[in-house]
mmCIF file of C-alpha atoms in Angstrom:
data_model
loop_
_atom_site.group_PDB
_atom_site.id
_atom_site.type_symbol
_atom_site.label_atom_id
_atom_site.label_comp_id
_atom_site.label_asym_id
_atom_site.label_seq_id
_atom_site.Cartn_x
_atom_site.Cartn_y
_atom_site.Cartn_z
ATOM 1 C CA MET X 81 10.953 -9.667 -6.489
ATOM 2 C CA SER X 82 11.182 -12.116 -9.376
ATOM 3 C CA SER X 83 9.650 -11.441 -12.787
ATOM 4 C CA PHE X 84 7.251 -14.327 -12.150
ATOM 5 C CA SER X 85 6.031 -12.667 -8.923
ATOM 6 C CA ARG X 86 5.575 -9.370 -10.762
ATOM 7 C CA ARG X 87 3.510 -11.117 -13.460
ATOM 8 C CA VAL X 88 1.330 -12.824 -10.825
ATOM 9 C CA LEU X 89 0.798 -9.518 -9.016
ATOM 10 C CA ARG X 90 -0.018 -7.688 -12.262
ATOM 11 C CA GLY X 91 -2.554 -10.372 -13.249
ATOM 12 C CA ALA X 92 -4.213 -10.328 -9.852
ATOM 13 C CA GLY X 93 -4.385 -6.526 -9.936
ATOM 14 C CA ILE X 94 -6.123 -6.610 -13.312
ATOM 15 C CA LEU X 95 -8.568 -9.205 -11.948
ATOM 16 C CA LEU X 96 -9.356 -6.939 -8.976
ATOM 17 C CA LEU X 97 -9.991 -3.995 -11.282
ATOM 18 C CA LEU X 98 -12.295 -6.045 -13.499
ATOM 19 C CA LEU X 99 -14.261 -7.401 -10.545
ATOM 20 C CA GLY X 100 -14.569 -3.941 -9.000
ATOM 21 C CA ALA X 101 -15.522 -2.216 -12.229
ATOM 22 C CA GLY X 102 -18.036 -4.899 -13.159
ATOM 23 C CA ALA X 103 -20.753 -3.552 -10.883
ATOM 24 C CA ALA X 104 -20.830 -0.210 -12.699
ATOM 25 C CA PHE X 105 -21.036 -1.713 -16.193
ATOM 26 C CA ALA X 106 -22.958 -4.962 -15.654
ATOM 27 C CA ALA X 107 -25.850 -3.931 -17.903
ATOM 28 C CA ASP X 108 -23.505 -3.275 -20.861
ATOM 29 C CA LEU X 109 -21.158 -6.253 -20.545
ATOM 30 C CA ASN X 110 -20.443 -8.469 -23.504
ATOM 31 C CA PRO X 111 -20.092 -11.980 -21.969
ATOM 32 C CA ALA X 112 -17.592 -12.875 -24.685
ATOM 33 C CA ALA X 113 -15.329 -10.048 -23.464
ATOM 34 C CA LEU X 114 -15.164 -10.718 -19.713
ATOM 35 C CA ALA X 115 -16.829 -12.564 -16.864
ATOM 36 C CA TYR X 116 -18.523 -10.994 -13.865
ATOM 37 C CA ARG X 117 -19.935 -12.462 -10.671
ATOM 38 C CA SER X 118 -21.653 -10.358 -8.035
ATOM 39 C CA PRO X 119 -21.071 -11.237 -4.373
ATOM 40 C CA ASP X 120 -24.339 -13.163 -4.177
ATOM 41 C CA GLN X 121 -23.187 -15.364 -7.093
ATOM 42 C CA LEU X 122 -19.965 -16.523 -5.413
ATOM 43 C CA LYS X 123 -19.983 -20.155 -4.330
ATOM 44 C CA TRP X 124 -18.517 -20.382 -0.851
ATOM 45 C CA ARG X 125 -17.221 -23.760 0.297
ATOM 46 C CA ASP X 126 -15.422 -25.233 3.303
ATOM 47 C CA PRO X 127 -12.090 -26.335 1.805
ATOM 48 C CA THR X 128 -10.533 -27.877 4.901
ATOM 49 C CA GLY X 129 -13.419 -29.355 6.854
ATOM 50 C CA ALA X 130 -12.539 -26.951 9.668
ATOM 51 C CA ALA X 131 -15.495 -24.851 10.734
ATOM 52 C CA GLY X 132 -14.929 -21.123 10.586
ATOM 53 C CA VAL X 133 -13.181 -20.700 7.222
ATOM 54 C CA ASN X 134 -14.984 -20.512 3.896
ATOM 55 C CA GLN X 135 -13.476 -20.136 0.453
ATOM 56 C CA ALA X 136 -14.739 -18.878 -2.903
ATOM 57 C CA VAL X 137 -12.639 -19.835 -5.927
ATOM 58 C CA LEU X 138 -12.414 -16.934 -8.383
ATOM 59 C CA VAL X 139 -9.855 -18.232 -10.903
ATOM 60 C CA GLY X 140 -8.229 -21.610 -11.454
ATOM 61 C CA ASP X 141 -8.203 -24.474 -8.974
ATOM 62 C CA PRO X 142 -5.981 -24.215 -5.881
ATOM 63 C CA GLU X 143 -5.694 -28.017 -5.790
ATOM 64 C CA LYS X 144 -4.146 -28.228 -9.280
ATOM 65 C CA PRO X 145 -0.983 -26.834 -10.903
ATOM 66 C CA GLY X 146 -1.347 -23.302 -12.217
ATOM 67 C CA LEU X 147 -2.523 -19.855 -11.179
ATOM 68 C CA TYR X 148 -5.388 -19.636 -8.716
ATOM 69 C CA VAL X 149 -7.197 -16.752 -7.014
ATOM 70 C CA VAL X 150 -9.497 -17.375 -4.045
ATOM 71 C CA MET X 151 -11.209 -15.402 -1.311
ATOM 72 C CA ASN X 152 -11.034 -16.794 2.212
ATOM 73 C CA ARG X 153 -13.515 -15.713 4.872
ATOM 74 C CA PHE X 154 -12.470 -16.225 8.507
ATOM 75 C CA LYS X 155 -15.241 -16.125 11.097
ATOM 76 C CA PRO X 156 -14.434 -14.352 14.386
ATOM 77 C CA GLY X 157 -12.217 -16.415 16.673
ATOM 78 C CA ASN X 158 -11.019 -18.748 13.918
ATOM 79 C CA PHE X 159 -7.288 -19.298 13.369
ATOM 80 C CA SER X 160 -5.198 -21.706 11.363
ATOM 81 C CA ARG X 161 -2.531 -23.613 13.279
ATOM 82 C CA PRO X 162 1.179 -23.183 12.382
ATOM 83 C CA HIS X 163 1.813 -24.459 8.858
ATOM 84 C CA PHE X 164 3.683 -23.692 5.650
ATOM 85 C CA HIS X 165 3.086 -23.856 1.894
ATOM 86 C CA PRO X 166 5.400 -25.047 -0.921
ATOM 87 C CA ASN X 167 4.907 -21.864 -2.985
ATOM 88 C CA ASP X 168 4.767 -18.126 -2.295
ATOM 89 C CA ARG X 169 1.229 -16.890 -1.650
ATOM 90 C CA PHE X 170 0.025 -13.301 -2.093
ATOM 91 C CA PHE X 171 -2.785 -11.658 -0.083
ATOM 92 C CA VAL X 172 -4.917 -8.544 0.074
ATOM 93 C CA VAL X 173 -7.132 -7.999 3.116
ATOM 94 C CA LEU X 174 -10.520 -7.073 1.655
ATOM 95 C CA SER X 175 -12.471 -6.485 4.883
ATOM 96 C CA GLY X 176 -12.062 -6.735 8.625
ATOM 97 C CA THR X 177 -8.748 -7.215 10.397
ATOM 98 C CA TRP X 178 -6.678 -10.312 9.670
ATOM 99 C CA TRP X 179 -4.173 -11.412 12.300
ATOM 100 C CA MET X 180 -0.823 -13.067 11.485
ATOM 101 C CA GLY X 181 1.839 -14.859 13.482
ATOM 102 C CA THR X 182 5.040 -16.691 12.602
ATOM 103 C CA GLY X 183 6.851 -19.657 14.067
ATOM 104 C CA GLU X 184 5.996 -23.182 15.119
ATOM 105 C CA LYS X 185 4.457 -22.242 18.499
ATOM 106 C CA PHE X 186 0.787 -21.234 18.205
ATOM 107 C CA ASP X 187 0.265 -17.985 20.125
ATOM 108 C CA PRO X 188 -2.730 -15.915 18.910
ATOM 109 C CA ASP X 189 -1.995 -13.256 21.555
ATOM 110 C CA SER X 190 1.286 -12.397 19.811
ATOM 111 C CA THR X 191 -0.223 -11.966 16.333
ATOM 112 C CA MET X 192 0.004 -8.744 14.355
ATOM 113 C CA PRO X 193 -3.176 -7.011 13.103
ATOM 114 C CA VAL X 194 -3.389 -6.517 9.356
ATOM 115 C CA PRO X 195 -6.203 -4.076 8.439
ATOM 116 C CA ALA X 196 -8.325 -4.020 5.292
ATOM 117 C CA GLY X 197 -6.388 -2.784 2.261
ATOM 118 C CA SER X 198 -3.100 -4.360 3.379
ATOM 119 C CA TYR X 199 -0.920 -6.501 1.116
ATOM 120 C CA VAL X 200 0.969 -9.562 2.450
ATOM 121 C CA ILE X 201 3.308 -12.234 1.058
ATOM 122 C CA HIS X 202 3.723 -15.613 2.721
ATOM 123 C CA TYR X 203 7.029 -16.995 1.495
ATOM 124 C CA ALA X 204 7.341 -20.650 0.501
ATOM 125 C CA GLY X 205 8.408 -22.982 3.291
ATOM 126 C CA LYS X 206 8.092 -20.356 6.074
ATOM 127 C CA VAL X 207 5.922 -21.262 9.072
ATOM 128 C CA HIS X 208 2.983 -19.002 9.911
ATOM 129 C CA TYR X 209 -0.582 -18.992 11.241
ATOM 130 C CA ASP X 210 -3.399 -16.509 10.765
ATOM 131 C CA GLY X 211 -7.045 -15.795 11.380
ATOM 132 C CA ALA X 212 -9.681 -13.466 12.779
ATOM 133 C CA LYS X 213 -10.192 -12.290 16.340
ATOM 134 C CA ASP X 214 -13.222 -10.086 17.090
ATOM 135 C CA GLU X 215 -14.625 -9.592 13.592
ATOM 136 C CA GLU X 216 -14.921 -11.470 10.325
ATOM 137 C CA ALA X 217 -11.956 -11.051 7.978
ATOM 138 C CA VAL X 218 -12.063 -11.618 4.217
ATOM 139 C CA ILE X 219 -8.808 -11.978 2.300
ATOM 140 C CA GLN X 220 -7.983 -12.562 -1.333
ATOM 141 C CA VAL X 221 -5.227 -15.097 -1.966
ATOM 142 C CA TRP X 222 -3.400 -15.863 -5.188
ATOM 143 C CA GLY X 223 -0.456 -17.982 -6.161
ATOM 144 C CA MET X 224 0.568 -21.057 -8.092
ATOM 145 C CA GLY X 225 -1.029 -24.382 -7.205
ATOM 146 C CA PRO X 226 -1.266 -26.881 -5.941
ATOM 147 C CA ALA X 227 -1.801 -24.874 -2.739
ATOM 148 C CA THR X 228 -0.997 -27.526 -0.184
ATOM 149 C CA SER X 229 -0.489 -26.852 3.513
ATOM 150 C CA THR X 230 1.929 -28.731 5.804
ATOM 151 C CA PRO X 231 1.392 -28.651 9.598
ATOM 152 C CA ALA X 232 4.406 -27.354 11.530
ATOM 153 C CA GLU X 233 3.285 -26.884 15.137
ATOM 154 C CA LYS X 234 5.553 -27.425 18.140
ATOM 155 C CA ARG X 235 3.809 -27.750 21.444
#
């Protein structure tokens, strides 16, 4: 793993700790020291226009150069089609079971279940697809933007 990847992982880990610890100390927080948003304060949006996936931006802007951290929420039965990204992307499954497949042929039945608490890397330029089957899945994604997606499906 490169030193850049280690720095990104370390930064995302610190962010997770701060977000998790925030609930216990919210009454004593100095807003000049750190920021905190409870789940009801997150602004969920539909980044792709495709129904079934929502995104909350936590840090940065995935459409611009630089570090970003987002949460993606997949509704049951929603999958992306085969695609790839120009940069490595790092994931933690926060809740539910996320399902992943690789290759240019879309085949949700051959996907692998990834339970909550799992860590995943999608490597730059490698074709994959992912989503939720029977339950909602929420994942946290971080990487370097812009976070573009290129379709890669063979039928």
